[in-house]
Amino acid sequence: MGDVAQRLADIVGADNVVSGDAVGDDYTGDEALVGEQTRPAHVVKPASADQVAAILRLATEEVLPVTARGSGTGLSGAARPRAGGLVVSFERMNAILDIDTVNHVAVVQPGVTLSELDARTAEVGLGYTVYPGELSASVGGNVGTNAGGMRAVKYGVTRNNVLGLEAALPTGELIRTGGRSVKTSTGYDLTQLIIGSEGTLALATEVIVKLHPRLAHSATVLAPFPTLETVMKAVPQVVSSGLAPHILEYIDALTMAAITHTAELSLGIPDSVRDASQAYLVVGLENRDAGRLDADVEVLGTVLAELGAADAYVLEGPSARKLIEAREKAFWTAKAAGADEVLDVVVPRSSLPDFLDAAQAAAARTGSGVVGCGHAGDGNVHLAVFQKDPDTRAALLHDIFAAGMALGGAISGEHGIGRAKKDHFLQLEDPVKIELMSRVKRAFDPAGILNPGVLFGRED
Amino acid sequence: MGDVAQRLADIVGADNVVSGDAVGDDYTGDEALVGEQTRPAHVVKPASADQVAAILRLATEEVLPVTARGSGTGLSGAARPRAGGLVVSFERMNAILDIDTVNHVAVVQPGVTLSELDARTAEVGLGYTVYPGELSASVGGNVGTNAGGMRAVKYGVTRNNVLGLEAALPTGELIRTGGRSVKTSTGYDLTQLIIGSEGTLALATEVIVKLHPRLAHSATVLAPFPTLETVMKAVPQVVSSGLAPHILEYIDALTMAAITHTAELSLGIPDSVRDASQAYLVVGLENRDAGRLDADVEVLGTVLAELGAADAYVLEGPSARKLIEAREKAFWTAKAAGADEVLDVVVPRSSLPDFLDAAQAAAARTGSGVVGCGHAGDGNVHLAVFQKDPDTRAALLHDIFAAGMALGGAISGEHGIGRAKKDHFLQLEDPVKIELMSRVKRAFDPAGILNPGVLFGRED
C-alpha cells in the first residue's frame, strides 16, 4: 500500500493523496440513508484528464477498486468506496472551460457544481436545465447517475442535456465522445452508455452540456386537490394541454405540511381548503413574453379547475421561490423526520394512481409509513419510507419496486441503483439484461476496478 | 443450405422464406449510391418477436450473417446483406400496437412506416416527430440509423424520441428496455446503445416512441441570402432568437434551382433577387395559437433582415408544402442529376461556414462538384458529391470527413456509417474507440452474426 501511495503521489503530487486514517469522513460515502460508510485506502485528487487516466492505469495494474466522487450528494451509495480501494475525487477538476454562446453549450470539468455553472451561464442568459434538488451536486455526478430534477418535464434529464464527454477508460486511455453538435450517427453512442453508469464503465474528465436560453418570465401555480388520485389523474391532462410546464410536481398533504413547516413558509391557503386537500400540484410556466405567460396562467387555471382542483393560487415571487426550494429540500426534511429510506421509482404517468395505491397498500400491510412528493410530469415519485426493521423494510421495498416494474416502470428514475438498491435490482431485473450489462461492463473494465459492488458485481 | 432453409421454414412457415435466385432485387441492398448489391442466401419474414429470436438463435448456431431490413431506404448500405447470409425482413411486423394518448407514446412493430404512423397519430392530434426525407422508411430503420430529419432542430433525432424497445439478441433471447416513462436510472441504457447501432447489436422487435401534440398553426418562411457564409452565420442567431423553429434548413442556389425545377415549383422570387442569392434559409414556425404564430413570423422577418437576408417570403400553404417536399426529395434530385455520393457530415453550428469552405476547397482541388442543403440548425450538411473516379472520390471524401472531424464534428449526423463509409470511419476514428466499440459488439454478439462488415469487422 505504501508503494501505491507513492505511485499515486508521483501522478498527482504528494499533497493530493490522502491515505489511511488521514482520510476524512466526507470521503467515506454519499447521502444514501442506508449502508455503512467505508474508509478507502487512499483519496487521490487529480488535476487533469491525464492524471485520471494514469490513476486508472495503475489501478488496473494493481486491481484496486476505484470509486469516483463529485460532491458526494448522491442518494444511492454509488460514491461509497471499497475498503482498501481508491477514491478519485474531482474537487480540483472544477473549471468551466468554455461557455459557447453560439452553439449553446458549456464545456466543464466534472467537479464543477451546478450552482457555479448556473451563476456563470446566467451572465449570458443561458442555463443548464438539469436541476436536481441539490445545487452543490457536480456535473460529473449528474453524468454518473443520469440526474433529473424538476425541470426534466420540459428539458429532459442529464442524458438529454449532455452532448459529449472526455472520459478515462479503466485501462488508462482517454477517449472523446460526441461533441458540440446535437446529433451523430457514427458508431455506438458511448456518451449515452457512460451516462447513468454510476462510475462503473469510465470516468468523465470533461463534459459538454447543452445550454438553453433563460426565459424572462415565469409563474408558479399551486393547486390543492381533494385526493391523491385526482391530482394524479390531472397530471397527464396538464402535460397534454400544450402549456409545456417546466415544473409539474405533486406534493402529498403530509409532505407539504412538513416542508412548509421546515421552511417557515405560509402559502396563504385558507384552513378549510387545506383541511380538505390530500395533495397539491405545483405547476411552473415560463415564457419569453410576459403577455403570453399571463394568458397561459389563465388557461392553466381553467384546466386545473376542470380537473378538480379546489383552487389555483398564483404564488408571488418570494413565496414561489421558497416553495420550490422547500420542495427541493424534501429529502432533508424526510431525513430530519427520521425517514429510513428514500425511493424514486418511475412509472408511466398514467400509472401514477395505481402505483401510489400499491405503495400505500404495501406500507399498510407492513405497518410502515410512506409519504412523498415527486416529478409527477415524469411519473417519477419520491417516497420517504418509515420502517425501522431492516428485514421488513427490505420486503416493503421489494413490493414497491415490483409494483412499479409491473406497471411498466423502473426502480430508479434519477437516483440510480448504486449499492443501496443493488440487491433489489439483481432480484427484480431480467437476468438476461443483467448478464448483458455485465458483459458490457467487462468490455470497458476487464479488471473490474470501477466501482465494484455498484449496480452488480462482487461485494467483498 | 437446404437444411437452413428448412429450419427457417419451421420457424416462420415455408411461405415466408425465399431462397437463392428467387430472392428479389429489392432485398439486395438499400439506397446507398456506392457499393455492389448482394444477393443473400435467404430472406426470412418473421411475424413475431419470438420468431425473430428463433432465427437469431439458429444464425448464431450456424454462424450465418444476418442483415435486418425495414423499408430499405437507408443511404449507407447498412441493409445490404452478405452473400450466403440471411435478410430478416420486418415487412410482416408492421402493426401499430397501441397509441397511448395519456402517456403520449405509440407502441409499434419495427416494420411500421412513418407515413402510416403519421396518419394514425394525426387522428388523435399527436405525432412522431422524426421526419427523415423518406416517409416510406420504417420505424425499425429509424432506430437502426438514429434517423434525424428536418424537425430534429426542435424535437431531436430518433434517439430523443424512442423510450423503449423490445429486442432480440443475437444469442436468441428477447429483452425489454426502457418503457413508457420518460426517464430511468436503472442500469445501463440499452435502448440508447441499440439505437444507431445499424443492426449490429440486436434487432428491435417492438419500439415505444414518444408522441408530441400537433400544433394547429404553422408557417414557412423562405429567406434568400447573398452568400453561403451569411446564411451560415445567420443560423445560430435564429436558434438563439427564442422562436424555436421546427424547421431550419439551408439550401444552396444550385440545389434550390434543381429541386424547384424537378418539383415544377415557382416560389415567386424576383429574378433580380434570385440572381443575387447564393443560398436560402427555410424557417418553419409552429404554434398552438394563430395570433402568437403571426407575431413570431413578424419577429422572424426582422431577425432575418438584420442578419442580411435579401427578403423574407412567407410561403402560402401549397407552396410551403411543395418546397418542403422538394427539399425532402433532394436526395432523389441529386441521384437523378448523377451524384456519385451523398454525405451528411455534422459539425457544431458555429463551424458550418468553415466546414463548407473546407469542403469546397477540397472539391476544387480534385475537380469535383459539391453542392448541397441540410439541417442547418443541427449543423448537419447534406452534400451531393460529383466525382466519377473512385480513387479521387475516396480521397475527396477523406478530406471532407477529416475537415468535419477537425471542426469537432462527425462523419455522419443521421445516415450512419454502414458499409459505404466504413473505411473512412476506421481510418479517421480514434482506434481506442473502435476497439472499445468492437468489445461492446462482442458483448452482444459473440458469434459476430449481426451485420458483419457494417461499422467495422471483417468484409469477407
mmCIF file of N, CA and C in Angstrom, chain B residues 253-318:
data_model
loop_
_atom_site.group_PDB
_atom_site.id
_atom_site.type_symbol
_atom_site.label_atom_id
_atom_site.label_comp_id
_atom_site.label_asym_id
_atom_site.label_seq_id
_atom_site.Cartn_x
_atom_site.Cartn_y
_atom_site.Cartn_z
ATOM 1 N N ALA B 253 -27.830 27.667 -53.875
ATOM 2 C CA ALA B 253 -28.567 28.142 -55.050
ATOM 3 C C ALA B 253 -28.720 27.055 -56.108
ATOM 4 N N LEU B 254 -27.660 26.268 -56.309
ATOM 5 C CA LEU B 254 -27.737 25.209 -57.319
ATOM 6 C C LEU B 254 -28.769 24.153 -56.929
ATOM 7 N N THR B 255 -28.735 23.780 -55.659
ATOM 8 C CA THR B 255 -29.684 22.770 -55.192
ATOM 9 C C THR B 255 -31.106 23.309 -55.257
ATOM 10 N N MET B 256 -31.278 24.592 -54.901
ATOM 11 C CA MET B 256 -32.624 25.183 -54.974
ATOM 12 C C MET B 256 -33.132 25.166 -56.412
ATOM 13 N N ALA B 257 -32.261 25.526 -57.351
ATOM 14 C CA ALA B 257 -32.662 25.518 -58.759
ATOM 15 C C ALA B 257 -33.076 24.105 -59.183
ATOM 16 N N ALA B 258 -32.302 23.122 -58.734
ATOM 17 C CA ALA B 258 -32.580 21.738 -59.143
ATOM 18 C C ALA B 258 -33.876 21.215 -58.538
ATOM 19 N N ILE B 259 -34.061 21.460 -57.249
ATOM 20 C CA ILE B 259 -35.248 20.856 -56.614
ATOM 21 C C ILE B 259 -36.530 21.585 -57.034
ATOM 22 N N THR B 260 -36.455 22.897 -57.240
ATOM 23 C CA THR B 260 -37.671 23.589 -57.672
ATOM 24 C C THR B 260 -38.000 23.230 -59.115
ATOM 25 N N HIS B 261 -36.956 23.056 -59.932
ATOM 26 C CA HIS B 261 -37.180 22.626 -61.311
ATOM 27 C C HIS B 261 -37.846 21.251 -61.335
ATOM 28 N N THR B 262 -37.287 20.322 -60.572
ATOM 29 C CA THR B 262 -37.828 18.962 -60.534
ATOM 30 C C THR B 262 -39.279 18.965 -60.056
ATOM 31 N N ALA B 263 -39.567 19.815 -59.067
ATOM 32 C CA ALA B 263 -40.911 19.840 -58.488
ATOM 33 C C ALA B 263 -41.856 20.761 -59.253
ATOM 34 N N GLU B 264 -41.340 21.380 -60.319
ATOM 35 C CA GLU B 264 -42.123 22.377 -61.079
ATOM 36 C C GLU B 264 -42.749 23.383 -60.124
ATOM 37 N N LEU B 265 -41.899 23.938 -59.283
ATOM 38 C CA LEU B 265 -42.349 24.814 -58.216
ATOM 39 C C LEU B 265 -41.838 26.224 -58.460
ATOM 40 N N SER B 266 -42.760 27.180 -58.474
ATOM 41 C CA SER B 266 -42.360 28.579 -58.603
ATOM 42 C C SER B 266 -42.550 29.247 -57.247
ATOM 43 N N LEU B 267 -41.499 29.867 -56.756
ATOM 44 C CA LEU B 267 -41.556 30.449 -55.404
ATOM 45 C C LEU B 267 -41.880 31.932 -55.421
ATOM 46 N N GLY B 268 -42.005 32.498 -56.612
ATOM 47 C CA GLY B 268 -42.370 33.906 -56.700
ATOM 48 C C GLY B 268 -41.276 34.859 -56.258
ATOM 49 N N ILE B 269 -40.046 34.407 -56.374
ATOM 50 C CA ILE B 269 -38.925 35.280 -56.021
ATOM 51 C C ILE B 269 -38.495 36.016 -57.283
ATOM 52 N N PRO B 270 -38.396 37.360 -57.237
ATOM 53 C CA PRO B 270 -37.991 38.104 -58.441
ATOM 54 C C PRO B 270 -36.630 37.629 -58.947
ATOM 55 N N ASP B 271 -36.463 37.631 -60.270
ATOM 56 C CA ASP B 271 -35.204 37.182 -60.877
ATOM 57 C C ASP B 271 -34.009 37.915 -60.297
ATOM 58 N N SER B 272 -34.179 39.226 -60.061
ATOM 59 C CA SER B 272 -33.033 40.012 -59.599
ATOM 60 C C SER B 272 -32.582 39.531 -58.220
ATOM 61 N N VAL B 273 -33.546 39.197 -57.347
ATOM 62 C CA VAL B 273 -33.191 38.682 -56.018
ATOM 63 C C VAL B 273 -32.543 37.308 -56.160
ATOM 64 N N ARG B 274 -33.158 36.468 -56.973
ATOM 65 C CA ARG B 274 -32.642 35.106 -57.138
ATOM 66 C C ARG B 274 -31.204 35.130 -57.672
ATOM 67 N N ASP B 275 -30.974 35.991 -58.660
ATOM 68 C CA ASP B 275 -29.643 36.023 -59.268
ATOM 69 C C ASP B 275 -28.585 36.523 -58.289
ATOM 70 N N ALA B 276 -29.000 37.271 -57.292
ATOM 71 C CA ALA B 276 -28.036 37.814 -56.322
ATOM 72 C C ALA B 276 -27.928 36.935 -55.079
ATOM 73 N N SER B 277 -28.576 35.764 -55.095
ATOM 74 C CA SER B 277 -28.607 34.927 -53.890
ATOM 75 C C SER B 277 -27.828 33.637 -54.100
ATOM 76 N N GLN B 278 -26.901 33.374 -53.214
ATOM 77 C CA GLN B 278 -26.137 32.128 -53.300
ATOM 78 C C GLN B 278 -26.732 31.017 -52.453
ATOM 79 N N ALA B 279 -27.625 31.410 -51.532
ATOM 80 C CA ALA B 279 -28.180 30.375 -50.654
ATOM 81 C C ALA B 279 -29.471 30.871 -50.004
ATOM 82 N N TYR B 280 -30.249 29.922 -49.513
ATOM 83 C CA TYR B 280 -31.542 30.224 -48.912
ATOM 84 C C TYR B 280 -31.628 29.592 -47.523
ATOM 85 N N LEU B 281 -32.378 30.272 -46.684
ATOM 86 C CA LEU B 281 -32.737 29.683 -45.405
ATOM 87 C C LEU B 281 -34.236 29.411 -45.444
ATOM 88 N N VAL B 282 -34.646 28.237 -45.001
ATOM 89 C CA VAL B 282 -36.067 27.913 -44.881
ATOM 90 C C VAL B 282 -36.347 27.738 -43.388
ATOM 91 N N VAL B 283 -37.258 28.553 -42.874
ATOM 92 C CA VAL B 283 -37.546 28.519 -41.440
ATOM 93 C C VAL B 283 -39.008 28.163 -41.238
ATOM 94 N N GLY B 284 -39.252 27.098 -40.501
ATOM 95 C CA GLY B 284 -40.623 26.723 -40.161
ATOM 96 C C GLY B 284 -40.923 27.102 -38.721
ATOM 97 N N LEU B 285 -42.045 27.767 -38.509
ATOM 98 C CA LEU B 285 -42.502 28.082 -37.154
ATOM 99 C C LEU B 285 -43.861 27.429 -36.959
ATOM 100 N N GLU B 286 -44.159 27.070 -35.719
ATOM 101 C CA GLU B 286 -45.472 26.476 -35.440
ATOM 102 C C GLU B 286 -45.920 26.949 -34.068
ATOM 103 N N ASN B 287 -47.215 26.954 -33.872
ATOM 104 C CA ASN B 287 -47.764 27.398 -32.594
ATOM 105 C C ASN B 287 -49.162 26.833 -32.442
ATOM 106 N N ARG B 288 -49.585 26.658 -31.183
ATOM 107 C CA ARG B 288 -50.963 26.222 -30.994
ATOM 108 C C ARG B 288 -51.928 27.390 -31.151
ATOM 109 N N ASP B 289 -51.385 28.624 -31.206
ATOM 110 C CA ASP B 289 -52.202 29.828 -31.251
ATOM 111 C C ASP B 289 -51.847 30.635 -32.508
ATOM 112 N N ALA B 290 -52.859 30.948 -33.313
ATOM 113 C CA ALA B 290 -52.611 31.620 -34.591
ATOM 114 C C ALA B 290 -52.018 33.013 -34.386
ATOM 115 N N GLY B 291 -52.514 33.712 -33.379
ATOM 116 C CA GLY B 291 -52.026 35.068 -33.127
ATOM 117 C C GLY B 291 -50.554 35.065 -32.745
ATOM 118 N N ARG B 292 -50.181 34.107 -31.894
ATOM 119 C CA ARG B 292 -48.766 34.029 -31.494
ATOM 120 C C ARG B 292 -47.882 33.681 -32.687
ATOM 121 N N LEU B 293 -48.394 32.803 -33.552
ATOM 122 C CA LEU B 293 -47.617 32.444 -34.739
ATOM 123 C C LEU B 293 -47.368 33.678 -35.602
ATOM 124 N N ASP B 294 -48.433 34.448 -35.839
ATOM 125 C CA ASP B 294 -48.274 35.649 -36.668
ATOM 126 C C ASP B 294 -47.239 36.593 -36.063
ATOM 127 N N ALA B 295 -47.324 36.771 -34.757
ATOM 128 C CA ALA B 295 -46.365 37.664 -34.101
ATOM 129 C C ALA B 295 -44.943 37.134 -34.253
ATOM 130 N N ASP B 296 -44.786 35.805 -34.112
ATOM 131 C CA ASP B 296 -43.442 35.216 -34.238
ATOM 132 C C ASP B 296 -42.906 35.366 -35.657
ATOM 133 N N VAL B 297 -43.790 35.203 -36.648
ATOM 134 C CA VAL B 297 -43.350 35.342 -38.037
ATOM 135 C C VAL B 297 -42.847 36.762 -38.267
ATOM 136 N N GLU B 298 -43.535 37.724 -37.666
ATOM 137 C CA GLU B 298 -43.095 39.118 -37.815
ATOM 138 C C GLU B 298 -41.707 39.318 -37.184
ATOM 139 N N VAL B 299 -41.537 38.799 -35.987
ATOM 140 C CA VAL B 299 -40.220 38.905 -35.330
ATOM 141 C C VAL B 299 -39.160 38.237 -36.190
ATOM 142 N N LEU B 300 -39.493 37.062 -36.726
ATOM 143 C CA LEU B 300 -38.536 36.334 -37.558
ATOM 144 C C LEU B 300 -38.101 37.172 -38.761
ATOM 145 N N GLY B 301 -39.067 37.833 -39.381
ATOM 146 C CA GLY B 301 -38.749 38.680 -40.535
ATOM 147 C C GLY B 301 -37.723 39.740 -40.167
ATOM 148 N N THR B 302 -37.916 40.365 -39.018
ATOM 149 C CA THR B 302 -36.973 41.387 -38.560
ATOM 150 C C THR B 302 -35.599 40.780 -38.311
ATOM 151 N N VAL B 303 -35.593 39.633 -37.631
ATOM 152 C CA VAL B 303 -34.320 38.961 -37.327
ATOM 153 C C VAL B 303 -33.582 38.638 -38.623
ATOM 154 N N LEU B 304 -34.290 38.077 -39.595
ATOM 155 C CA LEU B 304 -33.649 37.674 -40.851
ATOM 156 C C LEU B 304 -33.101 38.881 -41.601
ATOM 157 N N ALA B 305 -33.857 39.975 -41.609
ATOM 158 C CA ALA B 305 -33.388 41.184 -42.285
ATOM 159 C C ALA B 305 -32.096 41.679 -41.634
ATOM 160 N N GLU B 306 -32.065 41.670 -40.301
ATOM 161 C CA GLU B 306 -30.858 42.124 -39.597
ATOM 162 C C GLU B 306 -29.665 41.223 -39.915
ATOM 163 N N LEU B 307 -29.949 39.973 -40.214
ATOM 164 C CA LEU B 307 -28.864 39.024 -40.474
ATOM 165 C C LEU B 307 -28.428 39.025 -41.934
ATOM 166 N N GLY B 308 -29.048 39.906 -42.733
ATOM 167 C CA GLY B 308 -28.559 40.070 -44.094
ATOM 168 C C GLY B 308 -29.390 39.398 -45.173
ATOM 169 N N ALA B 309 -30.573 38.895 -44.834
ATOM 170 C CA ALA B 309 -31.421 38.295 -45.865
ATOM 171 C C ALA B 309 -31.895 39.383 -46.823
ATOM 172 N N ALA B 310 -31.964 39.022 -48.115
ATOM 173 C CA ALA B 310 -32.435 39.979 -49.114
ATOM 174 C C ALA B 310 -33.919 40.267 -48.903
ATOM 175 N N ASP B 311 -34.632 39.289 -48.380
ATOM 176 C CA ASP B 311 -36.064 39.436 -48.149
ATOM 177 C C ASP B 311 -36.510 38.223 -47.331
ATOM 178 N N ALA B 312 -37.773 38.193 -46.945
ATOM 179 C CA ALA B 312 -38.296 37.016 -46.254
ATOM 180 C C ALA B 312 -39.708 36.784 -46.763
ATOM 181 N N TYR B 313 -39.888 35.689 -47.466
ATOM 182 C CA TYR B 313 -41.177 35.384 -48.080
ATOM 183 C C TYR B 313 -41.930 34.377 -47.222
ATOM 184 N N VAL B 314 -43.121 34.758 -46.810
ATOM 185 C CA VAL B 314 -43.964 33.800 -46.098
ATOM 186 C C VAL B 314 -44.711 33.014 -47.160
ATOM 187 N N LEU B 315 -44.373 31.745 -47.265
ATOM 188 C CA LEU B 315 -44.965 30.933 -48.340
ATOM 189 C C LEU B 315 -46.388 30.547 -47.977
ATOM 190 N N GLU B 316 -47.249 30.563 -48.968
ATOM 191 C CA GLU B 316 -48.629 30.105 -48.774
ATOM 192 C C GLU B 316 -48.644 28.581 -48.631
ATOM 193 N N GLY B 317 -49.695 28.072 -48.040
ATOM 194 C CA GLY B 317 -49.791 26.634 -47.755
ATOM 195 C C GLY B 317 -49.253 25.705 -48.823
ATOM 196 N N PRO B 318 -49.835 25.721 -50.050
ATOM 197 C CA PRO B 318 -49.381 24.752 -51.058
ATOM 198 C C PRO B 318 -47.922 24.951 -51.450
#
